[in-house]
Amino acid sequence: AQSVTQLGSHVSVSEGALVLLRCNYSSSVPPYLFWYVQYPNQGLQLLLKYTTGATLVKGINGFEAEFKKSETSFHLTKPSAHMSDAAEYFCAVSDRGRSGGSNYKLTFGKGTLLTVNP
Amino acid sequence: KAGVTQTPRYLIKTRGQQVTLSCSPISGHRSVSWYQQTPGQGLQFLFEYFSETQRNKGNFPGRFSGRQFSNSRSEMNVSTLELGDSALYLCASSFGQGTTTQYFGPGTRLTVL
């Protein structure tokens, strides 16, 4: 069974500082990997995803993540935090699917609440 | 292109009642997945429908059910509501083949009293 661990349920940074949100996964084969962001009273918005190819993935709002197979990690970074980045961030994985089919079941981490201090 | 829409946005029910939530996917998407989000358990997969067929199911009791219509719209039903069913229910849509990216709606906030 797949699992996702997000280290740190709450991360606090100063505006302009580096943002680093950690995500490690457990899976028998490298899964598809995603980062979603959730603002208060809203649904989830896709930030970026890794399916295949280049291991450094760029997403929206200046975020990027690097897939490291040897470390089973997919950490999310942003060079300079902005006040508008304050939200909850979720790392998720899904299977690559059985032969002839696809698996759309996302397994999520517990989330990391990012606060940005002025 | 319009996003995923969910109705209603907020619901208040009492224990023992049943509830039906609705989800309209992005135009052209044929896969609809449902997730439950609670502070204690986080985001948990309920089920996924593709072309009117349930393709995947999570570990929830039979009180939770769903269906998908020919226009890809989906409903989920919860019968005999319990206090623990209070949650944000999120619907996500996808093409359902090839790409696995899911796009989420704003959710329905269910409160069970």
mmCIF file of C-alpha atoms in Angstrom:
data_model
loop_
_atom_site.group_PDB
_atom_site.id
_atom_site.type_symbol
_atom_site.label_atom_id
_atom_site.label_comp_id
_atom_site.label_asym_id
_atom_site.label_seq_id
_atom_site.Cartn_x
_atom_site.Cartn_y
_atom_site.Cartn_z
ATOM 1 C CA ALA A 1 0.000 0.000 0.000
ATOM 2 C CA GLN A 2 1.156 3.501 -0.731
ATOM 3 C CA SER A 3 1.739 6.075 1.968
ATOM 4 C CA VAL A 4 2.860 9.690 2.083
ATOM 5 C CA THR A 5 4.661 11.426 4.923
ATOM 6 C CA GLN A 6 4.889 15.180 5.141
ATOM 7 C CA LEU A 7 7.468 16.243 7.711
ATOM 8 C CA GLY A 8 6.215 19.179 9.730
ATOM 9 C CA SER A 9 2.525 19.862 10.090
ATOM 10 C CA HIS A 10 3.304 23.570 10.390
ATOM 11 C CA VAL A 11 6.089 25.560 8.751
ATOM 12 C CA SER A 12 6.609 29.243 9.385
ATOM 13 C CA VAL A 13 8.847 31.453 7.224
ATOM 14 C CA SER A 14 9.492 35.143 6.799
ATOM 15 C CA GLU A 15 8.427 36.930 3.658
ATOM 16 C CA GLY A 16 11.230 36.635 1.107
ATOM 17 C CA ALA A 17 12.725 33.529 2.719
ATOM 18 C CA LEU A 18 13.102 30.103 1.151
ATOM 19 C CA VAL A 19 10.130 27.785 1.428
ATOM 20 C CA LEU A 20 10.884 24.068 1.816
ATOM 21 C CA LEU A 21 8.072 21.591 2.393
ATOM 22 C CA ARG A 22 9.091 17.974 2.737
ATOM 23 C CA CYS A 23 7.362 14.936 1.298
ATOM 24 C CA ASN A 24 8.434 11.302 1.361
ATOM 25 C CA TYR A 25 6.473 8.442 -0.116
ATOM 26 C CA SER A 26 6.374 4.715 0.256
ATOM 27 C CA SER A 27 5.511 2.694 -2.806
ATOM 28 C CA SER A 28 6.657 -0.533 -4.415
ATOM 29 C CA VAL A 29 7.215 1.302 -7.697
ATOM 30 C CA PRO A 30 7.733 5.024 -8.288
ATOM 31 C CA PRO A 31 4.271 6.544 -8.346
ATOM 32 C CA TYR A 32 2.889 9.640 -9.931
ATOM 33 C CA LEU A 33 3.544 12.552 -7.531
ATOM 34 C CA PHE A 34 1.578 15.725 -6.938
ATOM 35 C CA TRP A 35 1.529 18.835 -4.806
ATOM 36 C CA TYR A 36 -1.760 20.570 -4.143
ATOM 37 C CA VAL A 37 -2.485 23.790 -2.252
ATOM 38 C CA GLN A 38 -5.637 24.548 -0.289
ATOM 39 C CA TYR A 39 -6.665 28.038 0.751
ATOM 40 C CA PRO A 40 -9.225 28.474 3.556
ATOM 41 C CA ASN A 41 -12.721 27.336 2.639
ATOM 42 C CA GLN A 42 -11.642 26.254 -0.819
ATOM 43 C CA GLY A 43 -10.899 23.057 -2.696
ATOM 44 C CA LEU A 44 -7.472 21.822 -3.781
ATOM 45 C CA GLN A 45 -5.492 23.524 -6.512
ATOM 46 C CA LEU A 46 -2.799 21.614 -8.388
ATOM 47 C CA LEU A 47 0.633 23.208 -8.008
ATOM 48 C CA LEU A 48 2.691 20.696 -9.961
ATOM 49 C CA LYS A 49 3.050 17.033 -10.794
ATOM 50 C CA TYR A 50 5.685 14.479 -11.722
ATOM 51 C CA THR A 51 4.801 11.655 -14.040
ATOM 52 C CA THR A 52 7.913 10.913 -16.077
ATOM 53 C CA GLY A 53 10.956 12.581 -17.595
ATOM 54 C CA ALA A 54 12.787 15.477 -15.971
ATOM 55 C CA THR A 55 12.957 15.040 -12.219
ATOM 56 C CA LEU A 56 12.865 18.776 -11.473
ATOM 57 C CA VAL A 57 9.321 19.942 -12.006
ATOM 58 C CA LYS A 58 8.223 23.558 -12.180
ATOM 59 C CA GLY A 59 4.758 24.561 -11.150
ATOM 60 C CA ILE A 60 2.613 27.609 -10.726
ATOM 61 C CA ASN A 61 3.343 30.605 -8.489
ATOM 62 C CA GLY A 62 7.111 29.989 -8.582
ATOM 63 C CA PHE A 63 7.041 26.599 -6.878
ATOM 64 C CA GLU A 64 9.118 23.631 -7.971
ATOM 65 C CA ALA A 65 9.758 20.118 -6.726
ATOM 66 C CA GLU A 66 12.399 17.504 -7.359
ATOM 67 C CA PHE A 67 11.725 13.799 -7.587
ATOM 68 C CA LYS A 68 14.537 11.799 -5.956
ATOM 69 C CA LYS A 69 13.969 8.109 -6.435
ATOM 70 C CA SER A 70 16.865 7.045 -4.195
ATOM 71 C CA GLU A 71 15.442 9.087 -1.324
ATOM 72 C CA THR A 72 11.764 8.428 -2.182
ATOM 73 C CA SER A 73 11.223 12.149 -1.809
ATOM 74 C CA PHE A 74 9.397 14.919 -3.629
ATOM 75 C CA HIS A 75 10.128 18.092 -1.666
ATOM 76 C CA LEU A 76 8.468 21.368 -2.633
ATOM 77 C CA THR A 77 10.473 24.594 -2.733
ATOM 78 C CA LYS A 78 10.071 28.250 -3.560
ATOM 79 C CA PRO A 79 13.047 30.631 -3.446
ATOM 80 C CA SER A 80 11.197 33.598 -1.968
ATOM 81 C CA ALA A 81 8.001 33.367 0.076
ATOM 82 C CA HIS A 82 5.159 35.783 -0.471
ATOM 83 C CA MET A 83 2.334 36.564 1.920
ATOM 84 C CA SER A 84 -0.108 35.072 -0.576
ATOM 85 C CA ASP A 85 1.633 31.678 -0.230
ATOM 86 C CA ALA A 86 0.108 31.179 3.214
ATOM 87 C CA ALA A 87 -2.069 28.089 2.864
ATOM 88 C CA GLU A 88 -2.078 24.352 3.486
ATOM 89 C CA TYR A 89 -0.034 22.187 1.156
ATOM 90 C CA PHE A 90 -0.666 18.548 0.396
ATOM 91 C CA CYS A 91 1.637 16.018 -1.206
ATOM 92 C CA ALA A 92 -0.131 13.144 -2.964
ATOM 93 C CA VAL A 93 0.715 9.999 -4.898
ATOM 94 C CA SER A 94 -1.172 7.729 -7.229
ATOM 95 C CA ASP A 95 -0.403 4.391 -8.818
ATOM 96 C CA ARG A 96 0.847 4.244 -12.368
ATOM 97 C CA GLY A 97 -2.076 1.924 -13.018
ATOM 98 C CA ARG A 98 -2.537 -1.652 -13.990
ATOM 99 C CA SER A 99 -1.907 -2.784 -17.518
ATOM 100 C CA GLY A 100 -4.688 -1.470 -19.696
ATOM 101 C CA GLY A 101 -6.127 0.730 -16.986
ATOM 102 C CA SER A 102 -5.483 3.687 -14.748
ATOM 103 C CA ASN A 103 -5.727 4.257 -11.061
ATOM 104 C CA TYR A 104 -7.138 7.619 -10.062
ATOM 105 C CA LYS A 105 -6.989 7.054 -6.340
ATOM 106 C CA LEU A 106 -4.871 9.748 -4.729
ATOM 107 C CA THR A 107 -3.212 9.025 -1.417
ATOM 108 C CA PHE A 108 -2.507 12.240 0.461
ATOM 109 C CA GLY A 109 -0.131 13.272 3.188
ATOM 110 C CA LYS A 110 -1.520 14.935 6.298
ATOM 111 C CA GLY A 111 -0.707 18.381 4.990
ATOM 112 C CA THR A 112 1.656 21.190 5.967
ATOM 113 C CA LEU A 113 0.280 24.538 7.003
ATOM 114 C CA LEU A 114 2.550 27.306 5.743
ATOM 115 C CA THR A 115 2.472 30.666 7.472
ATOM 116 C CA VAL A 116 4.387 33.641 6.091
ATOM 117 C CA ASN A 117 5.442 36.363 8.500
ATOM 118 C CA PRO A 118 5.863 39.957 7.311
ATOM 119 C CA LYS B 1 -13.715 26.364 -19.428
ATOM 120 C CA ALA B 2 -15.769 26.103 -16.243
ATOM 121 C CA GLY B 3 -14.245 24.246 -13.333
ATOM 122 C CA VAL B 4 -15.654 21.496 -11.169
ATOM 123 C CA THR B 5 -18.843 22.558 -9.439
ATOM 124 C CA GLN B 6 -20.321 21.056 -6.314
ATOM 125 C CA THR B 7 -23.733 21.625 -4.795
ATOM 126 C CA PRO B 8 -24.703 22.474 -2.222
ATOM 127 C CA ARG B 9 -21.708 24.209 -0.684
ATOM 128 C CA TYR B 10 -22.986 23.815 2.868
ATOM 129 C CA LEU B 11 -25.337 21.326 4.506
ATOM 130 C CA ILE B 12 -26.550 20.777 8.031
ATOM 131 C CA LYS B 13 -28.183 17.467 8.857
ATOM 132 C CA THR B 14 -29.050 15.518 11.978
ATOM 133 C CA ARG B 15 -27.961 12.043 12.944
ATOM 134 C CA GLY B 16 -29.853 9.293 11.179
ATOM 135 C CA GLN B 17 -30.766 11.372 8.144
ATOM 136 C CA GLN B 18 -29.417 10.805 4.681
ATOM 137 C CA VAL B 19 -27.798 13.279 2.331
ATOM 138 C CA THR B 20 -27.032 13.552 -1.379
ATOM 139 C CA LEU B 21 -24.186 15.645 -2.731
ATOM 140 C CA SER B 22 -23.763 16.573 -6.367
ATOM 141 C CA CYS B 23 -20.709 17.132 -8.558
ATOM 142 C CA SER B 24 -20.477 18.412 -12.122
ATOM 143 C CA PRO B 25 -17.076 17.729 -13.709
ATOM 144 C CA ILE B 26 -15.154 19.841 -16.154
ATOM 145 C CA SER B 27 -16.602 19.552 -19.634
ATOM 146 C CA GLY B 28 -15.095 16.543 -21.423
ATOM 147 C CA HIS B 29 -13.968 14.820 -18.232
ATOM 148 C CA ARG B 30 -15.344 11.340 -17.732
ATOM 149 C CA SER B 31 -13.801 10.413 -14.391
ATOM 150 C CA VAL B 32 -15.133 11.708 -11.086
ATOM 151 C CA SER B 33 -13.555 10.919 -7.738
ATOM 152 C CA TRP B 34 -14.806 11.732 -4.258
ATOM 153 C CA TYR B 35 -12.731 12.447 -1.169
ATOM 154 C CA GLN B 36 -13.571 13.101 2.463
ATOM 155 C CA GLN B 37 -11.508 15.650 4.376
ATOM 156 C CA THR B 38 -11.569 15.777 8.178
ATOM 157 C CA PRO B 39 -9.145 17.329 10.671
ATOM 158 C CA GLY B 40 -8.409 13.946 12.209
ATOM 159 C CA GLN B 41 -8.123 11.657 9.222
ATOM 160 C CA GLY B 42 -7.088 14.143 6.558
ATOM 161 C CA LEU B 43 -7.994 13.508 2.938
ATOM 162 C CA GLN B 44 -9.336 10.045 2.232
ATOM 163 C CA PHE B 45 -10.433 8.533 -1.054
ATOM 164 C CA LEU B 46 -14.064 7.420 -1.200
ATOM 165 C CA PHE B 47 -14.608 6.169 -4.754
ATOM 166 C CA GLU B 48 -14.048 6.914 -8.413
ATOM 167 C CA TYR B 49 -16.456 6.641 -11.317
ATOM 168 C CA PHE B 50 -15.643 6.440 -15.007
ATOM 169 C CA SER B 51 -18.265 6.159 -17.718
ATOM 170 C CA GLU B 52 -21.011 5.441 -15.170
ATOM 171 C CA THR B 53 -19.059 2.557 -13.576
ATOM 172 C CA GLN B 54 -17.383 2.528 -10.187
ATOM 173 C CA ARG B 55 -13.760 1.836 -10.972
ATOM 174 C CA ASN B 56 -12.142 2.224 -7.547
ATOM 175 C CA LYS B 57 -13.419 2.227 -4.001
ATOM 176 C CA GLY B 58 -11.863 3.334 -0.732
ATOM 177 C CA ASN B 59 -12.257 1.851 2.710
ATOM 178 C CA PHE B 60 -15.580 3.337 3.790
ATOM 179 C CA PRO B 61 -18.724 1.618 5.061
ATOM 180 C CA GLY B 62 -21.590 0.787 2.761
ATOM 181 C CA ARG B 63 -23.509 3.832 4.010
ATOM 182 C CA PHE B 64 -21.416 5.775 1.519
ATOM 183 C CA SER B 65 -22.470 5.238 -2.060
ATOM 184 C CA GLY B 66 -22.267 7.030 -5.333
ATOM 185 C CA ARG B 67 -23.303 6.992 -8.939
ATOM 186 C CA GLN B 68 -22.452 8.661 -12.202
ATOM 187 C CA PHE B 69 -24.815 9.707 -14.931
ATOM 188 C CA SER B 70 -24.373 9.553 -18.697
ATOM 189 C CA ASN B 71 -23.370 13.243 -18.761
ATOM 190 C CA SER B 72 -20.572 12.411 -16.250
ATOM 191 C CA ARG B 73 -22.231 14.280 -13.406
ATOM 192 C CA SER B 74 -21.924 12.372 -10.161
ATOM 193 C CA GLU B 75 -23.756 12.142 -6.886
ATOM 194 C CA MET B 76 -22.716 10.645 -3.599
ATOM 195 C CA ASN B 77 -25.118 9.582 -0.916
ATOM 196 C CA VAL B 78 -24.573 9.014 2.770
ATOM 197 C CA SER B 79 -27.313 7.196 4.630
ATOM 198 C CA THR B 80 -27.927 7.007 8.367
ATOM 199 C CA LEU B 81 -25.666 9.940 9.094
ATOM 200 C CA GLU B 82 -23.312 9.807 12.076
ATOM 201 C CA LEU B 83 -21.599 12.688 13.863
ATOM 202 C CA GLY B 84 -18.297 11.470 12.453
ATOM 203 C CA ASP B 85 -19.517 12.050 8.912
ATOM 204 C CA SER B 86 -19.109 15.783 9.423
ATOM 205 C CA ALA B 87 -16.479 16.726 6.881
ATOM 206 C CA LEU B 88 -15.613 18.568 3.717
ATOM 207 C CA TYR B 89 -16.490 16.362 0.753
ATOM 208 C CA LEU B 90 -14.403 17.078 -2.306
ATOM 209 C CA CYS B 91 -15.078 16.009 -5.832
ATOM 210 C CA ALA B 92 -12.344 15.811 -8.458
ATOM 211 C CA SER B 93 -12.612 15.303 -12.188
ATOM 212 C CA SER B 94 -10.231 14.013 -14.807
ATOM 213 C CA PHE B 95 -10.269 12.798 -18.393
ATOM 214 C CA GLY B 96 -9.989 9.332 -16.909
ATOM 215 C CA GLN B 97 -7.592 7.902 -19.454
ATOM 216 C CA GLY B 98 -3.943 8.655 -20.064
ATOM 217 C CA THR B 99 -3.477 11.606 -17.759
ATOM 218 C CA THR B 100 -3.989 11.143 -14.038
ATOM 219 C CA THR B 101 -4.307 14.810 -13.121
ATOM 220 C CA GLN B 102 -7.390 15.480 -11.047
ATOM 221 C CA TYR B 103 -9.013 18.892 -10.716
ATOM 222 C CA PHE B 104 -10.906 19.588 -7.540
ATOM 223 C CA GLY B 105 -14.124 21.425 -6.842
ATOM 224 C CA PRO B 106 -14.666 23.757 -3.875
ATOM 225 C CA GLY B 107 -16.252 21.026 -1.777
ATOM 226 C CA THR B 108 -19.452 20.558 0.199
ATOM 227 C CA ARG B 109 -19.188 21.221 3.926
ATOM 228 C CA LEU B 110 -21.447 18.721 5.723
ATOM 229 C CA THR B 111 -22.238 19.228 9.396
ATOM 230 C CA VAL B 112 -24.066 16.468 11.252
ATOM 231 C CA LEU B 113 -25.722 17.492 14.517
#
